[in-house]
mmCIF file of N, CA and C in Angstrom:
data_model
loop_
_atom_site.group_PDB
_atom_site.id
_atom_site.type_symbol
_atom_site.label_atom_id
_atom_site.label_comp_id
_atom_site.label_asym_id
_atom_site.label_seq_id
_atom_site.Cartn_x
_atom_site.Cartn_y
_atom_site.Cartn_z
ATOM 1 N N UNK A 1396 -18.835 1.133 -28.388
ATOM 2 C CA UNK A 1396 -17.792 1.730 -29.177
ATOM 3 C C UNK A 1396 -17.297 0.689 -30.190
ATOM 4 N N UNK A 1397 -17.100 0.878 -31.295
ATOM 5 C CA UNK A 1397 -16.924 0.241 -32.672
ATOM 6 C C UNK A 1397 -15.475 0.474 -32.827
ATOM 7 N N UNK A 1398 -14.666 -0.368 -32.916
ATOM 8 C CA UNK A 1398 -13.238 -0.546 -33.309
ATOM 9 C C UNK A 1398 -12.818 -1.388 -34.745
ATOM 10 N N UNK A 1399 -12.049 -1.203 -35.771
ATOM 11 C CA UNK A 1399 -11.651 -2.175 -36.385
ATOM 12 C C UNK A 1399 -10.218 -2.400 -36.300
ATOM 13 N N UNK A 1400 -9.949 -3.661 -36.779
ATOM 14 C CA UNK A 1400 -8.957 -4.828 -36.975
ATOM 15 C C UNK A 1400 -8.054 -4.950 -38.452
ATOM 16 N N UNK A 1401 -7.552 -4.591 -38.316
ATOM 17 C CA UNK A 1401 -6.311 -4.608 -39.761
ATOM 18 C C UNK A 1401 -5.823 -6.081 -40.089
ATOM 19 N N UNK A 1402 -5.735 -7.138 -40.977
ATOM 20 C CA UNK A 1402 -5.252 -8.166 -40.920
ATOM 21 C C UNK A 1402 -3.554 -8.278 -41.339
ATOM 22 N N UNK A 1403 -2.519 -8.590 -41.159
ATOM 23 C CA UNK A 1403 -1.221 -8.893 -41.474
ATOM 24 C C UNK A 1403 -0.605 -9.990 -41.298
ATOM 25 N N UNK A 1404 -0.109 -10.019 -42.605
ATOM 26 C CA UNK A 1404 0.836 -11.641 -42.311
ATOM 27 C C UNK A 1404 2.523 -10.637 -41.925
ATOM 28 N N UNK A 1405 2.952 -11.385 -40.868
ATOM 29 C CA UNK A 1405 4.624 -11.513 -40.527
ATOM 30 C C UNK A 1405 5.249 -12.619 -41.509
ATOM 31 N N UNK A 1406 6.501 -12.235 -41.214
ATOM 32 C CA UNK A 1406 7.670 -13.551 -42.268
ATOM 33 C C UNK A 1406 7.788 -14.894 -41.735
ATOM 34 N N UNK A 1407 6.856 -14.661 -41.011
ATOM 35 C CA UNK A 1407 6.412 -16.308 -40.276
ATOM 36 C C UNK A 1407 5.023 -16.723 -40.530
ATOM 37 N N UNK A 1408 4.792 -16.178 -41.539
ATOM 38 C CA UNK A 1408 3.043 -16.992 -42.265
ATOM 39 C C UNK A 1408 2.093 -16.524 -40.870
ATOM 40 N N UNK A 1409 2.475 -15.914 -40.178
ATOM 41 C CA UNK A 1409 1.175 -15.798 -38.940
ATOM 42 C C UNK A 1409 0.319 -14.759 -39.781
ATOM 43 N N UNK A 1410 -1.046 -14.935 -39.453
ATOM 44 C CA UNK A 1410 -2.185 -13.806 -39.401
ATOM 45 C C UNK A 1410 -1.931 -12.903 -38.178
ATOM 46 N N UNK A 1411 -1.683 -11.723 -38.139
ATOM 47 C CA UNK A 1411 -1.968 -11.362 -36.916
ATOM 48 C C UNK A 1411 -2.802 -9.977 -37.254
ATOM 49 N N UNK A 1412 -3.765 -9.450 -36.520
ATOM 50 C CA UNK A 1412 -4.544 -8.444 -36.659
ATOM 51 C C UNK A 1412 -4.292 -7.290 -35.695
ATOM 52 N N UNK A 1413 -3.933 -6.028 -36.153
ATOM 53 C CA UNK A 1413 -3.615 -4.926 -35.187
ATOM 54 C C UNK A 1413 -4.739 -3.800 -35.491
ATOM 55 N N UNK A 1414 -4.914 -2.824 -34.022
ATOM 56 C CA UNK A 1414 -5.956 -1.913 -34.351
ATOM 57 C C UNK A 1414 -5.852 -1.070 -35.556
ATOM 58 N N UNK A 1415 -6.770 -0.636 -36.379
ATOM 59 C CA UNK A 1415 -6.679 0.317 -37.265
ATOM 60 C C UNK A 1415 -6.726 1.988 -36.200
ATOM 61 N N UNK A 1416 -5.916 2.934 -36.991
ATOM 62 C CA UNK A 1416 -5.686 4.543 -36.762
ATOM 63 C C UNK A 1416 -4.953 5.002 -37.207
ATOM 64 N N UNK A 1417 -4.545 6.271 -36.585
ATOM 65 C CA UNK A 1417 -3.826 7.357 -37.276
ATOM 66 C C UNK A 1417 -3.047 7.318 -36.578
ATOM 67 N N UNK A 1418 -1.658 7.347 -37.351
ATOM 68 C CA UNK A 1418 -0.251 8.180 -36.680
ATOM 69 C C UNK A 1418 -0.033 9.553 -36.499
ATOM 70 N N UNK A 1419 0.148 10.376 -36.007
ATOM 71 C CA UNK A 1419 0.446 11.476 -36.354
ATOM 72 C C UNK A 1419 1.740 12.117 -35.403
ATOM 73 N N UNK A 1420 2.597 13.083 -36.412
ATOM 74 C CA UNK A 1420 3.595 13.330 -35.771
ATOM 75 C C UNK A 1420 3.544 14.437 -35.604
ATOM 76 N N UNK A 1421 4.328 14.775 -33.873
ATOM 77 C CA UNK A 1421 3.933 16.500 -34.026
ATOM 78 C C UNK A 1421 5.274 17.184 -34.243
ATOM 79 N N UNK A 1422 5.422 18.651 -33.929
ATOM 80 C CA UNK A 1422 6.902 19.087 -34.655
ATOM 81 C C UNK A 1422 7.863 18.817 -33.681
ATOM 82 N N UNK A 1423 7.889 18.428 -32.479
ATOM 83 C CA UNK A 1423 8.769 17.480 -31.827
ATOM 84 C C UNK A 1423 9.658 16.327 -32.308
ATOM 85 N N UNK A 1424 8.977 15.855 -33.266
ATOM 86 C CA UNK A 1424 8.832 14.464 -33.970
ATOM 87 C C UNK A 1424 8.859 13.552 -33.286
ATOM 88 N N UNK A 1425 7.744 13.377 -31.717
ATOM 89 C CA UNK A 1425 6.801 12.468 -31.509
ATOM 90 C C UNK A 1425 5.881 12.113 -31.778
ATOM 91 N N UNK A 1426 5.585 10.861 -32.154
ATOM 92 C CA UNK A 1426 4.824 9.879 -32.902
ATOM 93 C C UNK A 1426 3.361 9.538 -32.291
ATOM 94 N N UNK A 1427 2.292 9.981 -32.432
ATOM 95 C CA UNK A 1427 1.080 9.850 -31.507
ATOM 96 C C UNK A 1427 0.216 8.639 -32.465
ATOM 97 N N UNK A 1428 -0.127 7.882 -31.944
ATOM 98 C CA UNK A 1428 -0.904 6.970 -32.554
ATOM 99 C C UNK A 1428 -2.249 6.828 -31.684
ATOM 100 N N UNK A 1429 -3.472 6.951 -32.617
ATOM 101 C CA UNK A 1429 -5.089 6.902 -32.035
ATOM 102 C C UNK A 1429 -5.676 5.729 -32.845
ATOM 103 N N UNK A 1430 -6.579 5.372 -32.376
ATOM 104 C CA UNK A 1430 -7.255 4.238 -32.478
ATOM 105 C C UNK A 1430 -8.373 4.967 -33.091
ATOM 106 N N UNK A 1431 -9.216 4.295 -34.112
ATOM 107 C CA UNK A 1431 -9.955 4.671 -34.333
ATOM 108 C C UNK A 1431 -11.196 3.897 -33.932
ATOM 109 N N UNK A 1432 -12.333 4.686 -33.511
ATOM 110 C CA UNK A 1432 -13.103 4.618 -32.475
ATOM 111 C C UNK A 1432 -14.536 5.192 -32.923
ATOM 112 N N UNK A 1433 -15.346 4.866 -32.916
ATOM 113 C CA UNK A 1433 -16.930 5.236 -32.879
ATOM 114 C C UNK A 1433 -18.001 4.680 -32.429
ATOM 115 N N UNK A 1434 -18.917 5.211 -32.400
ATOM 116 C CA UNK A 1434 -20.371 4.767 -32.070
ATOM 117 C C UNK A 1434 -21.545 5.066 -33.021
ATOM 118 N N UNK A 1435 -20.981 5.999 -33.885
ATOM 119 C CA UNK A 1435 -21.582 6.261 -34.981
ATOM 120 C C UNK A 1435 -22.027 5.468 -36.126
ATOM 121 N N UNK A 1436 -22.642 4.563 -36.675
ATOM 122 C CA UNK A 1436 -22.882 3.675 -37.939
ATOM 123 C C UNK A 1436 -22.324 4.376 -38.888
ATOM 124 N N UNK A 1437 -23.094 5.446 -39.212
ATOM 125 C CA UNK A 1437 -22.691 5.695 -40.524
ATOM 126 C C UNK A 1437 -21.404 6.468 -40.979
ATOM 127 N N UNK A 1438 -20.632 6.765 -39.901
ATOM 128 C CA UNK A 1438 -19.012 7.070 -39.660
ATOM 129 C C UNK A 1438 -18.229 5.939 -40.067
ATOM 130 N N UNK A 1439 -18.840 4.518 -39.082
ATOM 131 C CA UNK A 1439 -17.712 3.041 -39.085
ATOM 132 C C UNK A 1439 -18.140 2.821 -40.888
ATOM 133 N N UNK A 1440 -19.252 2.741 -41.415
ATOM 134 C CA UNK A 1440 -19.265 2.392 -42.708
ATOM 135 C C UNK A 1440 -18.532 3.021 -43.596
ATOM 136 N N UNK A 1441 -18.559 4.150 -43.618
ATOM 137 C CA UNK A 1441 -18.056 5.213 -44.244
ATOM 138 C C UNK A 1441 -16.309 4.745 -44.268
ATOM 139 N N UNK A 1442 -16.014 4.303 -43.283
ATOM 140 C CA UNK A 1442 -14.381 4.169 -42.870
ATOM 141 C C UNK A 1442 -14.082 2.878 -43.394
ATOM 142 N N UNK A 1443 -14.993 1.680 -43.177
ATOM 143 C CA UNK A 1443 -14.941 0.623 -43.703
ATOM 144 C C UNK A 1443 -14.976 0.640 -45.129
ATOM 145 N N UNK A 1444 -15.936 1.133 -45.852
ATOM 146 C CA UNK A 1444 -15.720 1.220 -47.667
ATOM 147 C C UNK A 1444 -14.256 1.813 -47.791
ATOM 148 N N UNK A 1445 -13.826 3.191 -46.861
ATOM 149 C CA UNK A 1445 -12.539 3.225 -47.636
ATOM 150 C C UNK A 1445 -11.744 2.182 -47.931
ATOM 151 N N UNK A 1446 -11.376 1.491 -46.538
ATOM 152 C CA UNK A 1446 -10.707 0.536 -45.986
ATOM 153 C C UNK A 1446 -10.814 -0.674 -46.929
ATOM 154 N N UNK A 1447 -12.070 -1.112 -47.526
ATOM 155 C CA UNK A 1447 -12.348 -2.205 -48.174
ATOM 156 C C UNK A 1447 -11.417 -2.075 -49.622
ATOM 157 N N UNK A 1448 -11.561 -0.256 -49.933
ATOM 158 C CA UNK A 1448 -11.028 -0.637 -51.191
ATOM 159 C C UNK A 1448 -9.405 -0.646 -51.128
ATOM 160 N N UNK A 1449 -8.518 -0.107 -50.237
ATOM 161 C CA UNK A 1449 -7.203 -0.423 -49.962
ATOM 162 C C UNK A 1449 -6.797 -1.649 -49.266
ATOM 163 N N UNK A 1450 -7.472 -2.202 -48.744
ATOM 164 C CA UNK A 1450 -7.252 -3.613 -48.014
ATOM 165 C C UNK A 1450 -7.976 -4.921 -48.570
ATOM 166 N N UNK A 1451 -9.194 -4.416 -48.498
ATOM 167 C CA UNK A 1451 -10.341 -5.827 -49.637
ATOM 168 C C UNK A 1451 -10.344 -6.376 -48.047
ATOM 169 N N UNK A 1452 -12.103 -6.727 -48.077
ATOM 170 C CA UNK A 1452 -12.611 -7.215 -46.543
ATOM 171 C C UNK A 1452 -12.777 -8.314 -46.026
ATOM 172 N N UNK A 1453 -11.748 -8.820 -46.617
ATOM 173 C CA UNK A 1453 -10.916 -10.100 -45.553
ATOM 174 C C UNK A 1453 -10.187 -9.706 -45.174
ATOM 175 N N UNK A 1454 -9.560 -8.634 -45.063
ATOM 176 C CA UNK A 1454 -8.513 -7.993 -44.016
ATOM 177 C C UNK A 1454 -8.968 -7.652 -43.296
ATOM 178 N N UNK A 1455 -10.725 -7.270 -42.969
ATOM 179 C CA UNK A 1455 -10.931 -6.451 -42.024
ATOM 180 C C UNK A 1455 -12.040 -6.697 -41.077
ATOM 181 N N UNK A 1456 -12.192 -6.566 -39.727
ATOM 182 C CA UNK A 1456 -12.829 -7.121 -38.617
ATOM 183 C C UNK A 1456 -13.488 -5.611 -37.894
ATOM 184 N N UNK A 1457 -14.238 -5.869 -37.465
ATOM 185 C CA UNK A 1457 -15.203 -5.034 -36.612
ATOM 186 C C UNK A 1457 -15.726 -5.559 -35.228
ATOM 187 N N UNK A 1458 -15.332 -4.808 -34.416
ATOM 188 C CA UNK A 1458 -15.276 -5.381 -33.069
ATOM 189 C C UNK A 1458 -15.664 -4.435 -32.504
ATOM 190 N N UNK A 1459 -16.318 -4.822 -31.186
ATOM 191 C CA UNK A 1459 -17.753 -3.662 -30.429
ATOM 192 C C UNK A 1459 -17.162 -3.926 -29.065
ATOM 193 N N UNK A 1460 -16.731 -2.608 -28.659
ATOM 194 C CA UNK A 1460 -16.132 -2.510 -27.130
ATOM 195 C C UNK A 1460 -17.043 -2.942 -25.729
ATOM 196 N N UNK A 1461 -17.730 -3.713 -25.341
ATOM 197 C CA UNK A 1461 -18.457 -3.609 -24.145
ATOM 198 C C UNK A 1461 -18.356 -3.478 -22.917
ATOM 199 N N UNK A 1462 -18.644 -2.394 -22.336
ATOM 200 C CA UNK A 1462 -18.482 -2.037 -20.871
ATOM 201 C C UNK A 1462 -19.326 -3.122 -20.439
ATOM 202 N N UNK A 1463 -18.811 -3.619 -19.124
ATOM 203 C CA UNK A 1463 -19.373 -5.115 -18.291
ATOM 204 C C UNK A 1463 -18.656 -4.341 -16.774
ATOM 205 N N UNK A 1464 -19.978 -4.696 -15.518
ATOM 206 C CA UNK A 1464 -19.380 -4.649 -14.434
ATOM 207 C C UNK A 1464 -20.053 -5.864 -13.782
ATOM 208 N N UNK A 1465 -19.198 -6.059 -13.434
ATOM 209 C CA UNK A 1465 -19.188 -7.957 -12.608
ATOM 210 C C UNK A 1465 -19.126 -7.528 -10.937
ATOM 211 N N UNK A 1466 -20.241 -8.686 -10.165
ATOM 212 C CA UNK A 1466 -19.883 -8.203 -8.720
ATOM 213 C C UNK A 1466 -19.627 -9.513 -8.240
ATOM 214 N N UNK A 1467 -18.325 -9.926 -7.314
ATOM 215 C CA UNK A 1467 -18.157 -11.356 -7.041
ATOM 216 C C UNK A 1467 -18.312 -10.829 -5.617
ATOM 217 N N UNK A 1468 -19.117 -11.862 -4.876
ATOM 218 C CA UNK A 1468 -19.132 -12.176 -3.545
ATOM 219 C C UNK A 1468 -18.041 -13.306 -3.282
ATOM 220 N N UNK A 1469 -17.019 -13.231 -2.267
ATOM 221 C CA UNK A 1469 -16.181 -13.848 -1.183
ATOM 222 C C UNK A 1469 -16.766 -14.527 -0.051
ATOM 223 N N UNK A 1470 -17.058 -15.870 0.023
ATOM 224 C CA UNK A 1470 -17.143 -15.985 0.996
ATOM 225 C C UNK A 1470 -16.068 -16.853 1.982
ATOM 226 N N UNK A 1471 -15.756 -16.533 3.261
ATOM 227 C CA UNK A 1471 -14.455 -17.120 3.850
ATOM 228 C C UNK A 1471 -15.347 -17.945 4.767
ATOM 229 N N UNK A 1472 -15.522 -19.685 4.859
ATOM 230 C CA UNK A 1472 -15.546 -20.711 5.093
ATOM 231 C C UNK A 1472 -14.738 -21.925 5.675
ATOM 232 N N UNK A 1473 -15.105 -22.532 6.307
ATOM 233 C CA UNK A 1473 -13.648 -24.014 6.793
ATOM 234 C C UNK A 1473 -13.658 -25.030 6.098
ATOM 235 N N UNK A 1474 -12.374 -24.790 5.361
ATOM 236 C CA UNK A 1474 -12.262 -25.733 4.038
ATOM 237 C C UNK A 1474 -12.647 -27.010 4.413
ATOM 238 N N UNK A 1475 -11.892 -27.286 5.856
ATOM 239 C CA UNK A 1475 -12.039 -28.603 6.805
ATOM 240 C C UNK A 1475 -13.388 -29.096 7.424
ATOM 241 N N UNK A 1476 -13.937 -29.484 8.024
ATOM 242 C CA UNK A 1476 -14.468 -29.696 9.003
ATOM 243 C C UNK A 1476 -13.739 -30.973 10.046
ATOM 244 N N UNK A 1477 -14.297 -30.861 10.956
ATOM 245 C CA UNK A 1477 -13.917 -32.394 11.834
ATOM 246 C C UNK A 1477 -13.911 -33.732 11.069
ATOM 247 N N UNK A 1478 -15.181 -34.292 10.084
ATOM 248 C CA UNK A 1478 -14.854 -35.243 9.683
ATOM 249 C C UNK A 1478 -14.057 -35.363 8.527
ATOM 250 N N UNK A 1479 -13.460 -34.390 7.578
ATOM 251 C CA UNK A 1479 -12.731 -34.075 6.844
ATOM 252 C C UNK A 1479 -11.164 -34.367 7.127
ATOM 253 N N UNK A 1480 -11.212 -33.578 8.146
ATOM 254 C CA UNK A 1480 -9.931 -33.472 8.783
ATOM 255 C C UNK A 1480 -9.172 -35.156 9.089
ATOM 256 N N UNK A 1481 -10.662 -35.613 9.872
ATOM 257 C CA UNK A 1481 -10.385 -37.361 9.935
ATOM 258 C C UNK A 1481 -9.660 -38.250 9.059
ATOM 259 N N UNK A 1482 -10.460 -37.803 8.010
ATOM 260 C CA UNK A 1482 -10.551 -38.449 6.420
ATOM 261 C C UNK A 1482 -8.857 -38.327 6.431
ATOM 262 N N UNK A 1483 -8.746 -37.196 6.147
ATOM 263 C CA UNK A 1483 -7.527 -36.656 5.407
ATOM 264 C C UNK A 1483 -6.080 -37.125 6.293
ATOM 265 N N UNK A 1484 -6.130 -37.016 7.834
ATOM 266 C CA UNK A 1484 -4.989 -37.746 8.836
ATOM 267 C C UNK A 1484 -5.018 -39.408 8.379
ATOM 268 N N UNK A 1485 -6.316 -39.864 8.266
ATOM 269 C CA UNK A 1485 -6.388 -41.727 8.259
ATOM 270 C C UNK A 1485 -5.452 -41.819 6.675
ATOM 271 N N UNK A 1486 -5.656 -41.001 5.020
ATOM 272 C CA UNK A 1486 -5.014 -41.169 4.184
ATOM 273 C C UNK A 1486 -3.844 -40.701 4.301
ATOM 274 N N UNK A 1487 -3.318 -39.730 4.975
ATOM 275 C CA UNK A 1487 -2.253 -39.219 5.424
ATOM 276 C C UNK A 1487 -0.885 -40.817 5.647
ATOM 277 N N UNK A 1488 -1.733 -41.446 7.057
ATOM 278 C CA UNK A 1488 -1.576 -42.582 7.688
ATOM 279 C C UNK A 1488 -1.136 -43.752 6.463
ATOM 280 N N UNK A 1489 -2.175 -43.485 5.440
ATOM 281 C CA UNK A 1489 -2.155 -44.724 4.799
ATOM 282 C C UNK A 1489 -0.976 -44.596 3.937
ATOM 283 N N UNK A 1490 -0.341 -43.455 3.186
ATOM 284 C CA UNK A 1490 0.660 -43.552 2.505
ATOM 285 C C UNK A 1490 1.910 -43.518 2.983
#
């Protein structure tokens, strides 16, 4: 999934970059804000030329969502052993 990046300076000289989307308000007048989102190439380009010509493309970043699943094994072990334990009472001793 293809996301872009809006660039903005605050009144503190920072760069900071927020997602590009749409606001939209409904007749409630709650405020829904979407991200804009694809997988499509020739959609993100299409969105990017607009973008280039109201912003100019140093404002603007393209960033690719990646799903990642990680598997960690636990293993529960004795931090100590007997001669460890030794070690650690004799420096214990020494200070």
């Amino acid at each position: 999934m293809y996301k872009i990046l809006i660039k903005y300076s605050n009144n503190r000289n920072m760069n900071l970059w927020e997602i590009y989307g749409i606001s939209t308000t409904s007749t409630s007048g709650k405020t829904i804000f979407t991200e804009f989102e694809t997988d499509d190439i020739d959609i993100l380009e299409a969105e990017l030329l607009k973008l280039d010509k109201e912003f100019g493309h140093k404002q603007i970043k393209v960033i690719k969502e990646i799903d990642a699943n990680y598997s960690v094994d636990v293993t529960d072990t004795d931090i100590a052993d007997d001669k460890n334990v030794d070690e650690v009472t004799n420096n214990e001793d020494v200070l």
